[in-house]
Coordinates of C-alpha atoms in Angstrom, one line a residue:
M1 CA 34.4 -7.4 -17.5
K2 CA 33.8 -5.5 -14.2
E3 CA 36.2 -7.9 -12.4
L4 CA 38.7 -7.2 -15.0
L5 CA 38.4 -3.5 -14.6
S6 CA 38.7 -3.8 -11.0
M7 CA 41.8 -5.9 -11.1
D8 CA 45.1 -4.7 -10.7
A9 CA 47.8 -4.8 -13.3
T10 CA 49.9 -7.4 -11.5
T11 CA 46.8 -9.8 -11.5
L12 CA 46.2 -9.1 -14.9
A13 CA 49.8 -9.6 -16.3
T14 CA 49.7 -13.1 -14.5
K15 CA 46.0 -14.1 -16.0
I16 CA 47.8 -12.9 -19.6
Q17 CA 50.5 -15.0 -19.2
N18 CA 48.7 -18.0 -17.8
G19 CA 45.9 -18.0 -21.1
E20 CA 42.9 -16.6 -18.7
V21 CA 42.6 -13.3 -20.5
T22 CA 44.0 -12.3 -23.7
P23 CA 45.5 -8.9 -24.5
I24 CA 42.7 -8.0 -27.1
E25 CA 40.2 -8.9 -24.1
A26 CA 41.7 -6.6 -21.9
T27 CA 42.6 -4.0 -24.2
G28 CA 38.8 -4.3 -25.7
A29 CA 37.3 -4.1 -22.1
Y30 CA 39.2 -1.0 -20.8
I31 CA 38.4 1.1 -24.3
K32 CA 35.0 0.0 -24.0
H33 CA 34.8 1.2 -20.4
I34 CA 36.5 4.4 -21.0
H35 CA 33.9 5.5 -23.9
R36 CA 31.2 5.1 -21.3
V37 CA 32.9 6.7 -18.3
N38 CA 35.0 9.5 -19.8
P39 CA 32.3 12.0 -21.1
R40 CA 31.6 13.1 -17.4
L41 CA 34.9 13.0 -16.2
N42 CA 37.4 14.2 -18.8
A43 CA 40.2 12.1 -17.8
L44 CA 41.5 10.7 -20.8
I45 CA 42.1 13.4 -23.3
Q46 CA 44.2 11.8 -25.9
P47 CA 43.2 8.4 -27.0
R48 CA 45.2 5.7 -28.6
F49 CA 42.9 3.3 -29.2
Q50 CA 43.4 2.1 -32.5
Q51 CA 47.2 1.5 -32.3
A52 CA 46.4 0.1 -28.7
K53 CA 44.0 -2.5 -30.3
Q54 CA 46.6 -3.4 -33.0
E55 CA 49.6 -3.9 -30.4
A56 CA 47.1 -6.4 -28.6
K57 CA 46.7 -8.5 -31.7
Q58 CA 50.5 -8.5 -32.2
L59 CA 50.9 -9.5 -28.7
Y60 CA 48.5 -11.9 -28.7
Q61 CA 50.3 -13.3 -31.8
Q62 CA 53.7 -13.2 -30.0
Y63 CA 51.8 -15.4 -27.1
L64 CA 50.7 -18.0 -29.1
A65 CA 54.2 -18.2 -30.6
G66 CA 55.5 -18.9 -27.2
N67 CA 57.2 -15.4 -27.3
G68 CA 55.2 -13.6 -24.5
S69 CA 57.6 -11.9 -22.5
G70 CA 57.7 -8.9 -20.0
R71 CA 56.5 -7.9 -16.7
L72 CA 53.6 -6.1 -17.9
F73 CA 53.2 -8.0 -21.4
G74 CA 49.6 -7.2 -22.8
V75 CA 48.6 -4.8 -20.0
P76 CA 46.9 -1.6 -20.9
V77 CA 48.3 1.5 -19.1
S78 CA 47.7 5.1 -19.2
I79 CA 50.3 7.9 -19.2
K80 CA 49.9 11.4 -17.9
E81 CA 50.0 14.0 -20.8
S82 CA 53.4 15.4 -19.8
F83 CA 55.3 12.3 -20.8
Y84 CA 56.5 12.2 -24.5
V85 CA 54.7 8.9 -26.4
K86 CA 56.1 8.7 -29.9
G87 CA 53.3 10.0 -32.3
M88 CA 51.1 11.3 -29.6
K89 CA 50.8 14.9 -28.4
T90 CA 52.0 16.9 -25.6
T91 CA 50.6 19.9 -25.5
G92 CA 51.3 20.9 -21.6
G93 CA 47.3 22.4 -21.7
L94 CA 48.9 25.2 -23.8
P95 CA 46.9 26.0 -27.4
S96 CA 50.4 27.0 -28.9
R97 CA 51.2 23.6 -28.6
R98 CA 48.3 21.9 -30.0
N99 CA 50.1 20.3 -33.3
H100 CA 53.1 19.4 -31.4
V101 CA 53.5 15.7 -31.6
D102 CA 56.5 13.7 -30.0
E103 CA 58.8 12.1 -31.9
Q104 CA 60.3 9.7 -29.1
D105 CA 59.1 8.1 -26.2
A106 CA 59.7 9.3 -22.7
E107 CA 62.4 6.9 -20.8
A108 CA 60.0 6.1 -18.3
V109 CA 57.3 5.2 -21.2
R110 CA 60.3 3.3 -23.3
R111 CA 60.7 1.2 -20.0
L112 CA 57.0 0.3 -19.9
K113 CA 56.8 -0.5 -23.3
A114 CA 59.8 -2.5 -23.1
E115 CA 57.8 -4.9 -20.6
G116 CA 55.0 -5.3 -23.1
A117 CA 52.7 -2.6 -21.6
I118 CA 50.0 -1.2 -24.1
I119 CA 49.2 2.4 -23.8
L120 CA 45.7 3.5 -24.1
G121 CA 46.4 7.2 -24.1
K122 CA 47.2 10.3 -22.3
T123 CA 45.7 11.9 -19.3
N124 CA 44.8 15.5 -18.4
T125 CA 47.0 17.8 -16.4
P126 CA 46.8 21.4 -15.6
S127 CA 48.6 23.7 -17.6
L128 CA 52.4 23.3 -17.6
C129 CA 51.6 21.0 -14.6
F130 CA 52.1 24.2 -12.7
C131 CA 49.0 23.8 -10.0
Q132 CA 47.3 21.2 -7.9
E133 CA 44.0 21.5 -9.7
T134 CA 43.8 19.5 -13.3
D135 CA 42.4 22.2 -15.8
N136 CA 43.2 23.9 -18.9
T137 CA 42.2 26.0 -21.9
V138 CA 43.0 22.9 -24.4
Y139 CA 41.2 20.1 -22.7
G140 CA 38.8 21.5 -19.8
R141 CA 38.3 20.3 -16.4
T142 CA 38.7 16.9 -14.9
N143 CA 36.4 15.9 -12.4
N144 CA 36.5 13.9 -9.3
P145 CA 34.5 10.3 -9.9
W146 CA 33.2 10.2 -6.4
N147 CA 31.5 13.7 -6.6
L148 CA 31.7 15.5 -9.9
E149 CA 31.7 19.1 -8.1
R150 CA 35.2 17.8 -6.2
T151 CA 38.8 18.5 -7.6
A152 CA 40.5 15.5 -9.4
G153 CA 43.7 17.0 -7.5
G154 CA 46.9 17.6 -10.0
S155 CA 48.9 17.7 -11.6
S156 CA 48.4 14.1 -12.6
G157 CA 44.6 14.5 -12.0
G158 CA 43.4 12.9 -15.0
E159 CA 45.3 9.8 -14.2
G160 CA 44.1 9.6 -11.0
V161 CA 40.3 9.7 -12.0
L162 CA 41.1 7.0 -14.6
I163 CA 42.6 4.5 -12.3
A164 CA 39.7 5.2 -9.8
V165 CA 37.2 4.3 -12.2
G166 CA 39.0 1.6 -13.5
G167 CA 39.8 2.8 -16.8
A168 CA 43.5 1.4 -17.2
A169 CA 45.3 -1.4 -15.2
V170 CA 47.6 1.2 -13.9
G171 CA 49.3 4.5 -15.0
I172 CA 52.0 6.7 -14.5
G173 CA 52.5 10.3 -12.9
A174 CA 55.3 12.8 -11.9
D175 CA 55.0 14.6 -8.5
I176 CA 57.2 18.1 -7.6
G177 CA 54.7 19.6 -5.5
G178 CA 51.9 16.9 -4.4
S179 CA 51.3 15.8 -8.4
I180 CA 50.9 12.2 -7.6
R181 CA 49.6 12.2 -4.2
F182 CA 46.8 14.8 -4.4
P183 CA 45.3 12.7 -6.9
A184 CA 45.8 9.4 -5.1
H185 CA 44.3 11.0 -1.9
F186 CA 41.4 12.6 -3.4
N187 CA 40.4 9.9 -5.7
G188 CA 41.2 6.9 -3.5
V189 CA 44.1 5.1 -5.6
I190 CA 47.5 4.1 -4.8
G191 CA 50.4 6.8 -5.5
F192 CA 54.0 6.1 -5.4
K193 CA 56.3 9.4 -5.5
S194 CA 60.1 7.9 -6.2
G195 CA 63.0 9.8 -4.5
K196 CA 65.5 12.0 -5.8
K197 CA 66.6 11.1 -8.9
Q198 CA 65.7 7.6 -8.9
V199 CA 63.6 7.6 -12.1
S200 CA 64.9 9.6 -15.3
S201 CA 63.0 12.5 -16.1
E202 CA 64.0 12.5 -19.6
G203 CA 61.2 13.1 -21.9
C204 CA 59.0 15.0 -19.3
F205 CA 57.4 18.3 -20.1
P206 CA 57.9 21.0 -19.3
P207 CA 61.8 20.2 -19.0
L208 CA 63.4 21.1 -15.3
R209 CA 66.6 23.2 -15.9
E210 CA 66.9 23.8 -12.2
P211 CA 69.0 20.9 -10.7
L212 CA 67.0 21.5 -7.3
Q213 CA 63.8 21.4 -8.7
E214 CA 65.2 18.1 -10.1
N215 CA 65.6 16.8 -7.1
M216 CA 62.3 17.4 -5.8
L217 CA 60.5 15.7 -9.0
G218 CA 59.7 12.1 -8.4
I219 CA 57.7 9.6 -11.1
G220 CA 55.7 6.7 -10.3
A221 CA 52.4 4.8 -10.4
L222 CA 49.1 5.7 -9.6
A223 CA 47.9 2.1 -9.2
K224 CA 44.9 0.0 -7.6
S225 CA 47.6 -1.6 -5.6
V226 CA 50.8 -1.4 -3.8
N227 CA 52.0 -4.4 -5.7
D228 CA 51.6 -2.4 -9.0
A229 CA 53.2 0.7 -7.4
E230 CA 56.5 -1.4 -6.6
L231 CA 56.5 -3.4 -10.1
V232 CA 56.1 0.0 -11.9
H233 CA 59.0 1.5 -9.7
N234 CA 61.2 -1.5 -10.2
I235 CA 60.7 -1.1 -14.3
I236 CA 61.1 2.5 -14.8
A237 CA 63.7 3.2 -12.0
D238 CA 67.4 3.2 -12.8
R239 CA 68.4 0.8 -9.9
P240 CA 66.2 -1.8 -8.4
T241 CA 65.0 -1.6 -4.7
P242 CA 67.3 -2.9 -2.2
P243 CA 65.7 -4.9 0.4
V244 CA 65.7 -4.0 3.8
D245 CA 65.0 -5.5 7.2
I246 CA 61.4 -4.3 8.2
K247 CA 61.6 -5.6 11.6
Q248 CA 64.4 -2.8 12.1
F249 CA 62.0 -0.1 11.5
Q250 CA 59.9 2.2 13.8
F251 CA 56.8 4.4 13.2
L252 CA 56.6 8.0 13.5
I253 CA 53.2 9.8 13.2
P254 CA 53.3 13.1 14.9
P255 CA 50.4 14.7 16.5
A256 CA 48.4 17.6 14.7
H257 CA 50.4 20.6 14.4
P258 CA 48.7 23.4 15.9
A259 CA 50.0 26.0 13.1
L260 CA 48.4 23.6 10.5
P261 CA 44.5 23.1 9.3
M262 CA 43.5 19.8 9.8
Q263 CA 39.7 18.6 9.2
P264 CA 38.5 16.3 12.1
E265 CA 37.8 13.5 9.8
T266 CA 41.5 13.7 8.8
A267 CA 42.5 14.0 12.4
E268 CA 40.2 11.1 13.1
T269 CA 41.7 9.0 10.6
I270 CA 45.7 9.2 11.7
D271 CA 44.7 8.9 15.3
Q272 CA 42.8 5.6 14.4
I273 CA 46.0 4.5 12.4
R274 CA 47.9 5.4 15.6
S275 CA 45.8 3.3 18.1
H276 CA 46.0 0.5 15.6
L277 CA 49.9 0.3 15.1
S278 CA 50.3 1.0 18.6
E279 CA 48.8 -2.4 19.7
T280 CA 51.5 -4.1 18.1
Y281 CA 54.6 -1.8 17.6
I282 CA 56.4 1.1 18.8
V283 CA 54.8 4.4 17.5
H284 CA 56.8 7.7 18.1
N285 CA 54.9 10.8 18.0
D286 CA 57.3 13.6 17.7
L287 CA 57.2 16.5 14.8
P288 CA 59.7 15.8 11.9
P289 CA 62.7 18.3 11.7
F290 CA 62.0 21.1 9.5
L291 CA 58.3 20.0 8.4
E292 CA 57.2 24.1 8.6
E293 CA 60.2 25.4 7.0
S294 CA 60.2 22.7 4.0
A295 CA 57.2 24.5 2.8
L296 CA 59.1 27.9 2.3
M297 CA 62.1 26.2 0.8
W298 CA 59.9 24.5 -1.6
Q299 CA 58.6 28.0 -2.9
L300 CA 61.7 29.5 -3.2
I301 CA 62.9 26.4 -5.5
M302 CA 60.1 26.4 -7.5
S303 CA 59.9 30.2 -7.9
V304 CA 64.0 30.7 -8.3
D305 CA 63.6 32.0 -11.8
G306 CA 60.5 34.1 -11.1
G307 CA 58.7 32.0 -13.5
K308 CA 60.6 33.2 -16.6
A309 CA 61.1 29.6 -17.9
L310 CA 57.7 28.7 -17.8
M311 CA 56.5 31.6 -19.3
N312 CA 58.7 31.4 -22.3
L313 CA 57.4 28.0 -22.7
A314 CA 54.0 29.6 -22.7
G315 CA 55.0 31.6 -25.7
R316 CA 54.6 34.7 -23.6
R317 CA 57.5 37.6 -23.7
G318 CA 57.6 39.6 -20.4
F319 CA 55.1 39.6 -17.5
A320 CA 52.9 42.4 -19.0
T321 CA 51.6 39.6 -21.4
I322 CA 51.0 37.4 -18.8
L323 CA 48.9 39.7 -16.5
Y324 CA 47.2 40.5 -19.7
E325 CA 46.0 36.8 -20.0
F326 CA 45.1 37.0 -16.4
L327 CA 43.0 40.0 -16.4
K328 CA 41.0 38.9 -19.7
S329 CA 39.9 35.7 -17.7
R330 CA 38.5 37.8 -14.7
I331 CA 36.8 40.2 -17.0
G332 CA 35.0 37.4 -18.6
L333 CA 37.1 37.4 -22.0
K334 CA 38.1 34.0 -22.9
P335 CA 41.9 34.1 -22.7
N336 CA 44.5 31.6 -24.2
L337 CA 46.2 30.6 -21.2
H338 CA 44.2 29.5 -18.0
F339 CA 44.1 31.8 -14.9
Y340 CA 45.4 28.8 -12.8
L341 CA 48.6 29.4 -14.8
T342 CA 48.7 32.9 -15.3
W343 CA 48.0 33.7 -11.5
A344 CA 50.8 31.3 -10.6
L345 CA 53.3 32.8 -12.6
L346 CA 52.6 36.2 -11.5
G347 CA 52.8 34.9 -7.9
A348 CA 56.1 32.9 -8.9
N349 CA 57.4 36.6 -10.2
L350 CA 56.3 38.3 -7.0
F351 CA 57.8 35.8 -4.8
K352 CA 61.3 35.3 -6.3
P353 CA 64.1 34.7 -4.2
S354 CA 66.7 37.6 -3.8
P355 CA 70.4 36.4 -4.1
A356 CA 70.6 36.6 0.1
Q357 CA 67.5 34.5 0.4
W358 CA 68.5 32.1 -2.3
Q359 CA 72.2 31.6 -0.6
Q360 CA 70.6 31.3 2.8
M361 CA 68.2 28.7 1.8
L362 CA 71.1 26.6 0.0
A363 CA 72.8 26.8 3.4
E364 CA 69.9 25.7 5.4
L365 CA 68.9 22.8 2.9
E366 CA 72.0 21.2 2.8
Q367 CA 71.9 20.9 6.8
A368 CA 68.2 20.2 6.7
E369 CA 68.6 17.3 4.0
Q370 CA 71.5 15.5 6.3
V371 CA 69.4 16.0 9.6
V372 CA 66.2 14.6 7.8
D373 CA 68.1 11.6 6.4
Q374 CA 69.4 10.6 9.7
Y375 CA 66.1 11.1 11.3
L376 CA 64.3 8.6 8.8
R377 CA 66.9 5.9 8.8
N378 CA 64.9 2.6 9.8
R379 CA 61.9 4.8 10.4
V380 CA 58.6 5.3 8.4
L381 CA 56.9 8.7 8.7
I382 CA 53.3 8.7 8.3
L383 CA 51.3 11.8 7.5
P384 CA 48.3 13.3 6.3
V385 CA 48.2 14.0 2.4
Y386 CA 46.1 17.4 3.0
H387 CA 44.0 18.6 5.7
S388 CA 40.8 17.4 4.1
A389 CA 39.4 15.1 1.6
A390 CA 38.7 16.7 -2.3
P391 CA 37.5 20.1 -1.7
K392 CA 35.1 21.8 -4.5
H393 CA 37.0 22.6 -7.6
G394 CA 39.0 26.0 -7.1
K395 CA 39.3 25.5 -3.3
L396 CA 42.3 23.7 -3.1
Y397 CA 44.1 26.0 -5.6
S398 CA 42.8 29.4 -3.7
E399 CA 44.5 27.9 -0.8
I400 CA 47.7 27.2 -2.1
F401 CA 48.2 30.1 -4.6
S402 CA 47.0 32.8 -2.3
I403 CA 49.1 36.0 -2.4
R404 CA 48.6 36.1 1.6
R405 CA 51.3 32.9 1.3
T406 CA 48.5 30.7 3.0
F407 CA 51.0 27.9 1.0
L408 CA 52.9 28.0 4.6
K409 CA 50.4 26.2 6.4
F410 CA 48.7 24.1 3.6
M411 CA 51.6 22.6 1.8
P412 CA 54.3 21.4 4.5
Y413 CA 52.8 17.8 4.5
I414 CA 52.8 17.5 1.0
S415 CA 56.2 19.6 0.4
Y416 CA 58.3 17.8 3.0
A417 CA 58.9 14.7 0.6
N418 CA 59.5 16.9 -2.2
T419 CA 61.8 19.4 -0.6
F420 CA 64.1 17.0 0.4
G421 CA 63.6 14.5 -2.3
L422 CA 61.9 11.6 -0.3
P423 CA 60.2 8.6 -1.6
V424 CA 56.4 8.4 -0.2
L425 CA 53.8 6.0 -1.2
T426 CA 50.4 7.4 -0.6
V427 CA 47.6 4.8 0.4
P428 CA 43.5 5.4 0.5
V429 CA 42.6 4.1 4.5
A430 CA 39.3 5.7 5.1
T431 CA 36.2 7.7 3.9
D432 CA 34.8 10.9 4.7
Q433 CA 31.1 11.1 5.7
G434 CA 30.3 12.0 2.2
G435 CA 32.3 8.9 0.7
L436 CA 35.1 10.9 -0.1
P437 CA 38.4 9.0 -0.1
I438 CA 41.0 9.9 2.6
G439 CA 44.7 8.6 2.0
I440 CA 47.8 8.7 4.1
Q441 CA 51.6 9.3 3.4
L442 CA 54.4 6.7 4.2
I443 CA 57.4 8.5 4.2
T444 CA 61.2 7.0 4.5
A445 CA 64.7 7.9 3.6
L446 CA 66.2 7.2 0.0
G447 CA 67.0 3.8 -0.4
Q448 CA 64.8 2.4 1.9
E449 CA 61.9 1.8 -0.4
Y450 CA 61.3 -1.6 0.1
A451 CA 59.9 -0.6 3.9
L452 CA 57.4 1.5 2.4
F453 CA 55.9 -0.8 -0.3
R454 CA 55.6 -3.6 3.0
V455 CA 54.0 -1.2 5.3
G456 CA 52.0 -0.1 2.4
K457 CA 50.7 -3.5 1.7
Y458 CA 49.8 -4.1 5.3
F459 CA 48.0 -0.6 5.5
E460 CA 45.4 -1.5 2.2
Q461 CA 45.0 -5.0 3.6
Q462 CA 44.0 -3.7 7.0
F463 CA 42.4 -0.4 6.0
R464 CA 40.2 0.8 2.8
G465 CA 42.7 0.5 0.1
Y466 CA 41.9 0.7 -3.4
V467 CA 38.0 0.6 -4.1
R468 CA 37.0 1.1 -7.7
C469 CA 34.4 3.7 -8.2
S470 CA 31.4 2.0 -10.2
A471 CA 29.0 4.8 -10.4
Y472 CA 29.2 5.5 -14.1
D473 CA 29.3 1.7 -15.0

């Protein structure tokens, strides 16, 4: 059973096709494991176990009849709560949506099902996926499996944790501000954020109305292997990943930026990567263009309406009610909305761009996108995900959502790929002294994803890669 829990989806799919494992056995093993590990982690918050068992039996009968087809045939998967799954609930972590039942599948979910995937359930997110720590007033907090006192990241935090402990073969998340990469980095799993409009966001909650926000959103796998990340991307993307000549690619690993914090163990990891690659390849060390500027552009795009759309989804009219909710949480009263959300919404209103700021940003963004695209042609940029491994609960939030705008120094490594709509693969490569995983980001220009997957496979073989957390077995 433990071998199955550590097995990636690609391998499991092959074993099911070969008759070595049945969908019934695989589904049962994962459900049993989730029952054992989830009480301490709170990763899976909406089980779909009975339906999953029924589907496993149906698929096994199809297999016996010679009709077993699909790239994920019989493979149990998990889904971030923000994706609609027919017959399940999408609350967005809001009490007002406790009884909302999805009437249809999100497009990405539909494509996974069409390939034979069995959905085990939905995983936890922050309220409205609007911050990078997973906690809300409906389902509570998700804990990092490597240290329960540390953050799981977010907004795909439940996915990152569940995959880290082997609670599903593979899962999917969405990323508009590190929401796949933070959980991948903090929990030690593979994470892939697709580039601009490569994967349909139809059926994702909350829906995006601002075109530039949609450009920043990427949907992809949280996985046990780069093979799985590539497989899932090829299933859910609108177009297949075209091959590229990886021999023509160069590596870019910038030095530590003097204005951006970096913990010693993270810096040492990047130095080890640079030293290792330099033995075989030419490695450039120039800073990528618009790295610092990307954080402010990201913040302006996320705050373009002052948080009004999300406030309306939260069922609150006017910022006085948001302030009231925030103050309740600060004086010990039980709020309806988590203070992570209310404080972030207040910040979005406070830092909403003026018309002049917005027009200036649009002009700068148009120029920057062209420069960055040319810069990354036939290149793979390697960046840290964050300045440290998983911090204690709440610290990440306080660093990014400070009224002192500290996001300007804590977010550039993350915001770079979102602001310019770039594909990015996160691979675990090391651990800190406390055993917490450390990942790196592999970033390239749109349409060069093939290079990321090839390079990512090299890194997972040469360095840490995915190691299942077995502490709760």
